Short mmCIF file of C-alpha atoms and ligand atoms in Angstrom, two decimals:
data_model
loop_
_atom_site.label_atom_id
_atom_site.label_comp_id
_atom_site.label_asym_id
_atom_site.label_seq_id
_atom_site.Cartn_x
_atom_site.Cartn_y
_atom_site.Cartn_z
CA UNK A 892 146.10 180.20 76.60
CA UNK A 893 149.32 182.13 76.85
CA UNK A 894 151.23 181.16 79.93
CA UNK A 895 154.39 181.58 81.18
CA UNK A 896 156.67 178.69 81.37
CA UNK A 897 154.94 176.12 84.07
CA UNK A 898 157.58 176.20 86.33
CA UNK A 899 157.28 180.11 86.53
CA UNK A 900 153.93 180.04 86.81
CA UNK A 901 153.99 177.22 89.92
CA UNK A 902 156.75 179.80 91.24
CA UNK A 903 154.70 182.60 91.54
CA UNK A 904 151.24 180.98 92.51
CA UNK A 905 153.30 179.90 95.71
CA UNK A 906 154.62 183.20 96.41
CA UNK A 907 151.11 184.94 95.92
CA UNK A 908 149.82 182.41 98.59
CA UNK A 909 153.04 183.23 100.38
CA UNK A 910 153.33 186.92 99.99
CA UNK A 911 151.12 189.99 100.64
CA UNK A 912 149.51 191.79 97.28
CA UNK A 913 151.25 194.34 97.64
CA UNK A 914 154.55 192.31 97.66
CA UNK A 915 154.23 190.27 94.65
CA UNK A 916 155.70 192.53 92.20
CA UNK A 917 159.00 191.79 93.94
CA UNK A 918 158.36 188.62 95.00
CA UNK A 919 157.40 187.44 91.54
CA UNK A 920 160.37 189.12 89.92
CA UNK A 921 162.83 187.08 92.52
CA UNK A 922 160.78 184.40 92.01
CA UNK A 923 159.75 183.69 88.64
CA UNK A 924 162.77 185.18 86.58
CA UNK A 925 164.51 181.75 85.40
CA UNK A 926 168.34 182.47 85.95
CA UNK A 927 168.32 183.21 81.92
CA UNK A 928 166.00 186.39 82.41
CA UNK A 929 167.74 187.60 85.55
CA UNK A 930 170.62 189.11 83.64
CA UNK A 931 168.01 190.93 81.44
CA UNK A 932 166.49 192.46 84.44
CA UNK A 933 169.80 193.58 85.98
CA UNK A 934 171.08 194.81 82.55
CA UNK A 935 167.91 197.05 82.16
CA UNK A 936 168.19 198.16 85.48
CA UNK A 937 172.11 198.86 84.95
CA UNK A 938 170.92 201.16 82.00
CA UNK A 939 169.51 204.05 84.27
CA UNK A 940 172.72 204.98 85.16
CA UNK A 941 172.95 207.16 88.69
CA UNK A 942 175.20 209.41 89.61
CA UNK A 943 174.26 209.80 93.71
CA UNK A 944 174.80 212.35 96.24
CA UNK A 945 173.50 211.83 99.35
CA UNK A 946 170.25 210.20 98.34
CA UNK A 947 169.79 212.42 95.43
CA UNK A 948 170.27 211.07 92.02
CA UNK A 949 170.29 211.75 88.48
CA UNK A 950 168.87 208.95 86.71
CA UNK A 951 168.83 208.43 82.66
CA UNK A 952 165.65 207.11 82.21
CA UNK A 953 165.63 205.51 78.45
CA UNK A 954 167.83 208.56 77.52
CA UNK A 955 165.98 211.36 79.30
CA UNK A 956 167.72 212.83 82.33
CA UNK A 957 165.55 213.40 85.56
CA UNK A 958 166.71 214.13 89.19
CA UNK A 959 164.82 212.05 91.83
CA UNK A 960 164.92 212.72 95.73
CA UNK A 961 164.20 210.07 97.93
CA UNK A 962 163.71 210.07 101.81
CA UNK A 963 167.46 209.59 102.78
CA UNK A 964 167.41 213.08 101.76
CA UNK A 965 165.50 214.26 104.56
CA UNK A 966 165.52 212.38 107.82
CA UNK A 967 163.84 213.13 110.73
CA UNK A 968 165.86 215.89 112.36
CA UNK A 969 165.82 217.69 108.59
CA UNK A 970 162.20 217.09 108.89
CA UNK A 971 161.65 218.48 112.26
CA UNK A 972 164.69 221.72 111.60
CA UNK A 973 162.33 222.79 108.39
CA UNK A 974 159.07 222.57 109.91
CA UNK A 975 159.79 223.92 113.28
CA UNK A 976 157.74 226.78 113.73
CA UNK A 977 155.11 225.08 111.66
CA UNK A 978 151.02 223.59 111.98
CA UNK A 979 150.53 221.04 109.16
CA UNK A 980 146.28 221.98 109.25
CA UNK A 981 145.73 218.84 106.73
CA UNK A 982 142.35 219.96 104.93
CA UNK A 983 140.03 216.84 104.59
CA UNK A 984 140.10 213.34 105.86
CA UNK A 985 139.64 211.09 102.79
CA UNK A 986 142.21 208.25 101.76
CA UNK A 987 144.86 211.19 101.29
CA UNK A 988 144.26 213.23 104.29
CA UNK A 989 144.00 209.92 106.45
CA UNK A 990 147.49 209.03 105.39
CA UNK A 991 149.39 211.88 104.87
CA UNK A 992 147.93 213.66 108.41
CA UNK A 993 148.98 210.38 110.55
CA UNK A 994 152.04 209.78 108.64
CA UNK A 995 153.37 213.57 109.04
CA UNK A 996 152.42 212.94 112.66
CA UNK A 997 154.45 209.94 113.19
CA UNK A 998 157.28 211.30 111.45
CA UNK A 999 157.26 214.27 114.23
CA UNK A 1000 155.18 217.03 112.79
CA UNK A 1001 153.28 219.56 114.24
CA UNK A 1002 149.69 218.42 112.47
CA UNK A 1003 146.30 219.36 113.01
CA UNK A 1004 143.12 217.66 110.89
CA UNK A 1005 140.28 220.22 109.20
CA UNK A 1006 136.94 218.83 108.08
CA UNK A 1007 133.24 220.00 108.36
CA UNK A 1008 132.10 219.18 111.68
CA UNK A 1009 130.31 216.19 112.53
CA UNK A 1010 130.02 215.04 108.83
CA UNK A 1011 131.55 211.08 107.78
CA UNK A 1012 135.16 212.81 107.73
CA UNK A 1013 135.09 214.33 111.52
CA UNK A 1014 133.81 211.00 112.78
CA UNK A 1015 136.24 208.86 111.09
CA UNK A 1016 139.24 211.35 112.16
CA UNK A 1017 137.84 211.22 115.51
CA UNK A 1018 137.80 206.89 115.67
CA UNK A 1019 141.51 207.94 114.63
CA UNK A 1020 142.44 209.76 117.56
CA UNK A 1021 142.40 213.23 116.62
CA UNK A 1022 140.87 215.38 119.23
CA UNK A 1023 138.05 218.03 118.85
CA UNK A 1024 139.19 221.73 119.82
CA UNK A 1025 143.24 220.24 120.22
CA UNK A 1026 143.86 218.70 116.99
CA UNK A 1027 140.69 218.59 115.07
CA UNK A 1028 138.96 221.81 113.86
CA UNK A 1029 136.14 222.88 111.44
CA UNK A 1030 137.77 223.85 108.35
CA UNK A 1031 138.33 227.57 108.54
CA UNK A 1032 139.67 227.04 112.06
CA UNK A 1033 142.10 224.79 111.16
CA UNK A 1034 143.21 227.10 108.20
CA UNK A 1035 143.11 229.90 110.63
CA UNK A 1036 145.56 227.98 112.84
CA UNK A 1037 147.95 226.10 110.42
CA UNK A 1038 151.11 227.96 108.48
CA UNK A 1039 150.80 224.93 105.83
CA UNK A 1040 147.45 224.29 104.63
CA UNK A 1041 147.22 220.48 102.87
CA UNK A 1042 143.97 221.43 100.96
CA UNK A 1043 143.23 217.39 100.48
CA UNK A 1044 139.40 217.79 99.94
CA UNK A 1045 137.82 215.69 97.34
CA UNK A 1046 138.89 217.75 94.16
CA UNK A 1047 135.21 219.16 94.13
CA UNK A 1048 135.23 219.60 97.36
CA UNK A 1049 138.22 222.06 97.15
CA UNK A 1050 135.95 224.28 94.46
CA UNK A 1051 132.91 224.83 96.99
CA UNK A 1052 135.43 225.48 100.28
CA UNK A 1053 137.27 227.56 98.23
CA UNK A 1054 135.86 231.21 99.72
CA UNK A 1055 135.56 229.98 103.05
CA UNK A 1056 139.14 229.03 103.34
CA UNK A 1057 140.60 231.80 101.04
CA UNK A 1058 140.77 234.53 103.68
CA UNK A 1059 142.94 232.29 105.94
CA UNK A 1060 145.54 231.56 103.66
CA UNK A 1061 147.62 235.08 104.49
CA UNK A 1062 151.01 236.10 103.70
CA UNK A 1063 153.90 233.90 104.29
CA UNK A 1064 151.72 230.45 104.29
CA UNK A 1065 152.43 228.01 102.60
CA UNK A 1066 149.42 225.69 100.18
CA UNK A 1067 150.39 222.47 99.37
CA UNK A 1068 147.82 220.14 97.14
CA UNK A 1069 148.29 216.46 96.34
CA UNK A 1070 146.81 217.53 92.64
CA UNK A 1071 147.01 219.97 90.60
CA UNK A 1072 143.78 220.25 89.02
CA UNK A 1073 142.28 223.18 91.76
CA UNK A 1074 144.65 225.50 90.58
CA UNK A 1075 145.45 224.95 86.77
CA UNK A 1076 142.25 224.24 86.11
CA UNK A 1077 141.78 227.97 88.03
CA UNK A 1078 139.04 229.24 85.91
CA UNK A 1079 136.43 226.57 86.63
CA UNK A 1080 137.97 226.05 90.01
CA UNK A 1081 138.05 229.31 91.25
CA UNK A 1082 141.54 228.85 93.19
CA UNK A 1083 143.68 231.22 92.77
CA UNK A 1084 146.62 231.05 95.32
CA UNK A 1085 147.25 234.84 96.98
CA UNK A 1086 150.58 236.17 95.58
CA UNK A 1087 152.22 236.20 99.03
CA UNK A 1088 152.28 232.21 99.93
CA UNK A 1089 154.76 229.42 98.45
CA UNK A 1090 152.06 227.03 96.62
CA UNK A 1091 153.45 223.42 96.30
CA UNK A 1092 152.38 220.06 95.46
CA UNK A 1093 153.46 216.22 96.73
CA UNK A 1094 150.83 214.16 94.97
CA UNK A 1095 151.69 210.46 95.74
CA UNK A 1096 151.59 207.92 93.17
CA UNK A 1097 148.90 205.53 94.70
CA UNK A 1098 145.63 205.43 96.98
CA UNK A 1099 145.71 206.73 100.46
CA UNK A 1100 145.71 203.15 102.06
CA UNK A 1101 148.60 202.51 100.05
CA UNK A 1102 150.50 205.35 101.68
CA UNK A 1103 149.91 204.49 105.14
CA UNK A 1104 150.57 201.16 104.82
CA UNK A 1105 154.29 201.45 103.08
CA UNK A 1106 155.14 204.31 105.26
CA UNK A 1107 153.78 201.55 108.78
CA UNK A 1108 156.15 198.74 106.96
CA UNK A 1109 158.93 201.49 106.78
CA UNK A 1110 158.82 202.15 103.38
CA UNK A 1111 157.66 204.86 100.75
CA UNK A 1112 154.91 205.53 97.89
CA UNK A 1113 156.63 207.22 94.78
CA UNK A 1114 155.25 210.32 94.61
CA UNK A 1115 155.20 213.76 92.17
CA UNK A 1116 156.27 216.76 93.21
CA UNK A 1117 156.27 220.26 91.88
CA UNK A 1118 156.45 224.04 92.94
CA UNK A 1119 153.58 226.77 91.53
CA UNK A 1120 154.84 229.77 93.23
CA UNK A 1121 157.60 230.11 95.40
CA UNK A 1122 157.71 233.55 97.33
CA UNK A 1123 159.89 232.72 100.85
CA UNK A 1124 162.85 230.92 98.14
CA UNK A 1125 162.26 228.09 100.44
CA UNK A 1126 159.51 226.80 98.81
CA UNK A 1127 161.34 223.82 96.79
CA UNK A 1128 162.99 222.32 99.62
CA UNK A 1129 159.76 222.09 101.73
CA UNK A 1130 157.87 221.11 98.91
CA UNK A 1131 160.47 218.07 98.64
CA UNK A 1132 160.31 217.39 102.89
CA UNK A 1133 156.87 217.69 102.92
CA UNK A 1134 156.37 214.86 100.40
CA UNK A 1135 158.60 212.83 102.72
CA UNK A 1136 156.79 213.67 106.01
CA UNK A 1137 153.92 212.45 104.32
CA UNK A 1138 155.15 209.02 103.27
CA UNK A 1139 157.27 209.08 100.16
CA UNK A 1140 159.97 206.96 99.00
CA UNK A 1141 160.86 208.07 95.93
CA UNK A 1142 159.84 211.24 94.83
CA UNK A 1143 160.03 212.86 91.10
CA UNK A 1144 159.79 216.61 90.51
CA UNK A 1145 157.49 217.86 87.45
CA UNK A 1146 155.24 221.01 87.31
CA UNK A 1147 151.21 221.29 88.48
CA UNK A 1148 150.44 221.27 84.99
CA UNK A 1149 152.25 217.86 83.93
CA UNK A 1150 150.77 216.41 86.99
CA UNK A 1151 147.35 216.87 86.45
CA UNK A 1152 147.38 216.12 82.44
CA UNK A 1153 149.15 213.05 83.33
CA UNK A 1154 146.86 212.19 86.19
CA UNK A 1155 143.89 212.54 84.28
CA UNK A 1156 145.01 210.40 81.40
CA UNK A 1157 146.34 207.54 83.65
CA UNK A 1158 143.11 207.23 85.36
CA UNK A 1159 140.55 207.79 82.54
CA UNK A 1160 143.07 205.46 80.18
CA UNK A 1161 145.13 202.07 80.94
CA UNK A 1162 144.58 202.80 84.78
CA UNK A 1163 141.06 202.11 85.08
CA UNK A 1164 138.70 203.20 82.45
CA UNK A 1165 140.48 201.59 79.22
CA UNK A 1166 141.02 198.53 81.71
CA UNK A 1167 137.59 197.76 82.17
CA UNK A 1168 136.66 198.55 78.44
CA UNK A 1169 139.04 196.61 77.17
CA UNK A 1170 138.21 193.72 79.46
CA UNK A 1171 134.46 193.61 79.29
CA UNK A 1172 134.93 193.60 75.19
CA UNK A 1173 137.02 190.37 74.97
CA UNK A 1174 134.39 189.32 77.35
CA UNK A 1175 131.80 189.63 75.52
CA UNK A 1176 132.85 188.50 72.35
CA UNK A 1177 134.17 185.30 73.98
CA UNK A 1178 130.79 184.97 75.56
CA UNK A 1179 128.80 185.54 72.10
CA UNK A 1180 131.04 183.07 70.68
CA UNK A 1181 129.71 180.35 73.06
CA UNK A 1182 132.75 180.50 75.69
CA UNK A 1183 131.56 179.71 79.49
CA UNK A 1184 131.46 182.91 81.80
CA UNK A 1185 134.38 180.99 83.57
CA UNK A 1186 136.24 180.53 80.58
CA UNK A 1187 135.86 183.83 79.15
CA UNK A 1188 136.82 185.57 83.40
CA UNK A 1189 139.92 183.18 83.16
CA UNK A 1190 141.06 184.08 79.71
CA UNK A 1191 140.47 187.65 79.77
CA UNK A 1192 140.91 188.85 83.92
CA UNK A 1193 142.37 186.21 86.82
CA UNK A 1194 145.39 185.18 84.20
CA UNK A 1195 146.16 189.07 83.39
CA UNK A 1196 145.72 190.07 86.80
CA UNK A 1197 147.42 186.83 88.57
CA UNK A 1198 150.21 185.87 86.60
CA UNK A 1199 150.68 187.48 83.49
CA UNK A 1200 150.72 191.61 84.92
CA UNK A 1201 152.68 191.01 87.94
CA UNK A 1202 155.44 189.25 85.77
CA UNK A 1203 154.98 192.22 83.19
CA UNK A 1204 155.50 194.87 86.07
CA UNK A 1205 158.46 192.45 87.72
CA UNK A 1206 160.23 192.13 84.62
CA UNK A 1207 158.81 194.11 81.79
CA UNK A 1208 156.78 193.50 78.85
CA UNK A 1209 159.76 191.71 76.44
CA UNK A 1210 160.94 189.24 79.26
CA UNK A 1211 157.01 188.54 79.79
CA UNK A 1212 156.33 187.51 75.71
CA UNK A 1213 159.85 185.82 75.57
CA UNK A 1214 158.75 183.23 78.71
CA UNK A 1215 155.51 182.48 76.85
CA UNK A 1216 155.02 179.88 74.31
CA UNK A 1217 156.38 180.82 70.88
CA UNK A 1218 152.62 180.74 69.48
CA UNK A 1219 151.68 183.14 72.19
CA UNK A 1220 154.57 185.43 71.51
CA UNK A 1221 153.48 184.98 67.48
CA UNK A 1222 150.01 186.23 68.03
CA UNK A 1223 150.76 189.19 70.78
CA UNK A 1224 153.85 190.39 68.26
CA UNK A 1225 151.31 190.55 65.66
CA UNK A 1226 148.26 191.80 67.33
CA UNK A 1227 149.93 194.15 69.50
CA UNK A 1228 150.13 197.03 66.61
CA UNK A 1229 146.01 196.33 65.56
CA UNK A 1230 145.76 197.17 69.48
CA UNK A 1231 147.73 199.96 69.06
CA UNK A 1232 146.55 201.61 65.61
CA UNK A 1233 143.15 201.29 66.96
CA UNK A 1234 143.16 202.91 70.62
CA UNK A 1235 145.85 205.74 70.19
CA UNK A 1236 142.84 207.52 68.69
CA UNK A 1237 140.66 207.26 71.60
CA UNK A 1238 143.98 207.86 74.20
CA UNK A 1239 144.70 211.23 71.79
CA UNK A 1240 140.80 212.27 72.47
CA UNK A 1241 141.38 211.75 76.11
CA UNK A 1242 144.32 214.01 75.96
CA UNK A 1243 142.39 216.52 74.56
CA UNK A 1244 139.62 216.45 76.55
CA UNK A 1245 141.77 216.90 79.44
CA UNK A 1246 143.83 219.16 78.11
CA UNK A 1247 140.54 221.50 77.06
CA UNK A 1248 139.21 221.15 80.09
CA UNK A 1249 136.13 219.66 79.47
CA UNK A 1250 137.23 216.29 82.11
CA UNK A 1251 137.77 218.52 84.53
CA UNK A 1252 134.16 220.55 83.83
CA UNK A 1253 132.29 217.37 84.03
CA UNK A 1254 134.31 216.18 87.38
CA UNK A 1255 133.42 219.54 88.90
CA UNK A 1256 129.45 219.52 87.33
CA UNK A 1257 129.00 215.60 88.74
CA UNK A 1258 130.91 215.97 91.79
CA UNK A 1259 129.45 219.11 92.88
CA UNK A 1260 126.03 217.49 93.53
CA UNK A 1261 124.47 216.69 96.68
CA UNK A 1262 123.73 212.76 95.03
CA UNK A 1263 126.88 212.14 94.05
CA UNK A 1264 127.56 209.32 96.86
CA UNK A 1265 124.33 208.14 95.75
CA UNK A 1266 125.08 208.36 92.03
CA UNK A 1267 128.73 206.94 92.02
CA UNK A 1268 127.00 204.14 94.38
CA UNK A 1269 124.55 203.15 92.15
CA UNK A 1270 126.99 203.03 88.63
CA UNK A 1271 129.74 201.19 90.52
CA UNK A 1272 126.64 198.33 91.64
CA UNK A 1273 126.07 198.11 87.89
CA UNK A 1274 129.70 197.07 87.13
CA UNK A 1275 129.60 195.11 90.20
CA UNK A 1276 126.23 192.83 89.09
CA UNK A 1277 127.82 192.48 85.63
CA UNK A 1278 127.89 189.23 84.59
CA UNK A 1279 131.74 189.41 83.88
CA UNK A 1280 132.30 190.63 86.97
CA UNK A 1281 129.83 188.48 88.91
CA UNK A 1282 131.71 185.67 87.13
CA UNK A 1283 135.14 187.39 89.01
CA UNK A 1284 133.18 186.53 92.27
CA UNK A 1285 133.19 182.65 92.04
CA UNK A 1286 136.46 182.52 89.84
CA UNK A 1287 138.53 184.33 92.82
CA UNK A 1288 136.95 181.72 95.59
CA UNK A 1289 138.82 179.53 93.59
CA UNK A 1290 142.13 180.71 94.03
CA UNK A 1291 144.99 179.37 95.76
CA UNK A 1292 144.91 181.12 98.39
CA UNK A 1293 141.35 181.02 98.74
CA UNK A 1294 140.86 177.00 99.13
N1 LIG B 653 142.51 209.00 96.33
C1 LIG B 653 143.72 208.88 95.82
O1 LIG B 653 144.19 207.77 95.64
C2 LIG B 653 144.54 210.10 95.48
C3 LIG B 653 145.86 209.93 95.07
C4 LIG B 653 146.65 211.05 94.83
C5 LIG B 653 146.09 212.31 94.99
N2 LIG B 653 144.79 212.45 95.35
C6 LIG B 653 144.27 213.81 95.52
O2 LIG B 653 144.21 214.07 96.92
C7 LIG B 653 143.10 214.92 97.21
C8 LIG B 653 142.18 214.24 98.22
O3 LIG B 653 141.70 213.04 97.65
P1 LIG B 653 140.97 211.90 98.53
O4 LIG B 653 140.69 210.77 97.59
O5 LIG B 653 141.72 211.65 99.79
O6 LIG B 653 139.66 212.66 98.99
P2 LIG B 653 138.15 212.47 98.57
O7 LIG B 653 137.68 211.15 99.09
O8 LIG B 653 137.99 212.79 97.14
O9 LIG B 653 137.58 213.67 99.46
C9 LIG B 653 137.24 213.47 100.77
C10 LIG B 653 137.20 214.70 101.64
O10 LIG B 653 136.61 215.82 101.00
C11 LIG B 653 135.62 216.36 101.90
N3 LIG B 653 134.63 217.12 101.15
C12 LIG B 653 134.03 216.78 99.99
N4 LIG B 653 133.20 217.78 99.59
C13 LIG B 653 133.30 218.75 100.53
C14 LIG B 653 132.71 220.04 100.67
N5 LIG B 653 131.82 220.51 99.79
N6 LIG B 653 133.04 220.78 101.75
C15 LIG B 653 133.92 220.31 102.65
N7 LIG B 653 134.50 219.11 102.58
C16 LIG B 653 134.21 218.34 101.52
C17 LIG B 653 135.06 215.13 102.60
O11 LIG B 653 134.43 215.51 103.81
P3 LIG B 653 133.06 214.82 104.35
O12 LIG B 653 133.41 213.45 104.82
O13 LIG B 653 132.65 215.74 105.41
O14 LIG B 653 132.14 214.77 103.15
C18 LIG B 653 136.36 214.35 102.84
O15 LIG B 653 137.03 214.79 103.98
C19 LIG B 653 142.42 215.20 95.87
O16 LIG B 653 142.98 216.39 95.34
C20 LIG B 653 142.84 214.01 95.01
O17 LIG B 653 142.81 214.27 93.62
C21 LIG B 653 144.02 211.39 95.63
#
């Protein structure tokens, strides 16, 4: 078992009972650092050095200088000043166009909601409070009526409306995405942007639920944000407030391109896909070694996901090996570069495959079908009546927090 040090560990299972999820990053950095590792922590933190104006800063991250923008840069009355003689029309009422519509709203926008009419989306937005004919529309007639189009359908989604909402996005509009794969990915898409409209992205860093609930506890989501054409010269500073209306902390500027590669990667790769691959094969060989499903859950998931990442994301990966026993720090120093020899093959096929577009051809050629609920429904029960992850279900009841 690799642990950190006991007292640590009692630390932080308190302050997950104590704390929200979404909380225990910082609460387990405050409190599971022993006072040896908090200087560690401050002295990495010390090395981004910031020069700040306002709330802008240049930060060196490991070296490499970046600018980052945060929300003290644009406070309400900026907000309201840019977007004056604006109509937010946010396109779609998923996770994204749930959070960013209400959270543009609250921050004093002008917003309207666009989704086909009396499909899951319209009800939802409805139980939400936006009104049919005042601030709910069909699609095309909330393109027709807004200045900014948000074009937050699903990413297929934004392929198929494409022709129906083209003709509404005239000269001197602005199109904002929270991705960039509709438009770089342009020749399977379909979406070209007109010449005549700023095109701009905001694509926040997290899901949709995640946004709404950092912006309700008065905070931010980091979030990416970058500028494909801009015609009215204005287009970088909007593109900036607009990722704030919607509910950004933090925000990071890199290009539509960068986004999406990056996106892609992330998601496919240590996000989720290399995640559960990587998980269900320790599984299994634990479990065709003789090891219990509870033993093999608890080695492989609930310690990674309870104690061991949280610390990792607190404090970082070398404070995380150096407050584990020395035989656990022998055998992840060792093992580490097998790990690492082994996958970067796979992660430089992924990179590829996004980069050819052939991800983005098979999200479009899966998506695009009328069964994909159905599909997606029926591969996610498969993962869910696993064994390993059947195992999950009894091993969380017996959390902490759960007894
Ligand atoms: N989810 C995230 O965490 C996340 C994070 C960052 C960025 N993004 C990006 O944000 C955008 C929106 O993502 P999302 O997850 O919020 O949305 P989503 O769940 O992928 O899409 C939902 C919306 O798309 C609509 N839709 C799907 N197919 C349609 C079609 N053929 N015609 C008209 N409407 C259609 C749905 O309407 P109905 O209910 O009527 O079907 C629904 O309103 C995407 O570009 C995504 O990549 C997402």
């Amino acid at each position: 078992m690799l642990a950190p040090s006991r007292s640590a560990a009692r630390v932080v299972a308190r302050a997950v009972q104590a704390a929200p999820r979404r909380a225990l990053s910082q609460v387990a950095a405050r409190a599971a650092a022993p006072a040896a590792a908090r200087p560690m922590a401050v002295a990495s933190t010390a090395a981004a050095s910031r020069v700040a104006s306002r709330g802008v800063k240049t930060i060196s991250f490991a070296g490499t200088k970046e600018t980052v923008y945060e929300r003290a840069d644009f406070p309400k009355e900026k907000l309201a000043e840019i977007f004056k003689n604006d109509t937010l029309a946010v396109i779609g009422y998923g996770t994204q166009g749930m959070a960013q519509s209400l959270n543009a709203r609250d921050n004093g926008l002008k917003v309207i909601v666009g989704v086909r009419e009396g499909g899951h989306s319209w009800k939802k937005a409805v139980q939400d409070g936006w009104v049919p004919g005042e601030t709910l529309f069909p699609i095309e007639e909330a393109c027709a009526k807004g200045t900014v189009i948000m074009n937050l359908l699903s990413d297929a989604g934004q392929k198929l409306a494409w022709d129906a909402m083209r003709p509404h996005i005239t000269q001197g509009k602005t199109l904002y995405f929270s991705h960039g794969f509709g438009v770089v990915f342009h020749d399977q898409t379909g979406i070209q942007p007109p010449k005549d409209v700023d095109v701009i992205l905001a694509a926040p860093k997290g899901s949709g639920a995640t946004v709404r609930s950092l912006f309700l506890e008065g905070r931010g989501i980091n979030s990416s944000v970058a500028i494909y054409q801009d015609v009215s010269g204005q287009a970088r500073e909007r593109a900036f407030a607009l990722g704030v209306a919607i509910g950004s902390g933090y925000l990071y500027e890199t290009t539509f391109k960068q986004e999406v590669y990056s996106d892609l990667t992330g998601e496919r790769g240590v996000l989720m896909g290399a995640l559960q691959g990587m998980f269900l094969a320790q599984y299994e060989v634990l479990r065709a070694h003789g090891h219990s499903p509870s033993e093999a859950f608890n080695e492989t998931v609930e310690e990674a996901t309870q104690s061991l990442y949280p610390l990792v994301g607190a404090n970082g990966m070398d404070w995380m090996y150096s407050n584990c026993s020395q035989t656990a720090q022998r055998g992840a120093l060792d093992w580490a570069p097998k790990f690492h020899q082994a996958t970067k093959p796979v992660f430089e096929q992924l990179y590829e495959a996004v980069a050819n577009g052939s991800e983005t051809r098979r999200t479009l050629d899966v998506n695009s079908r009328p069964d994909v609920r159905e599909r997606l429904t029926r591969e996610l029960k498969e993962i869910a009546d696993s064994e390993m992850w059947q195992a999950g279900v009894e091993v969380r009841k017996l959390r902490p927090e759960n007894q």
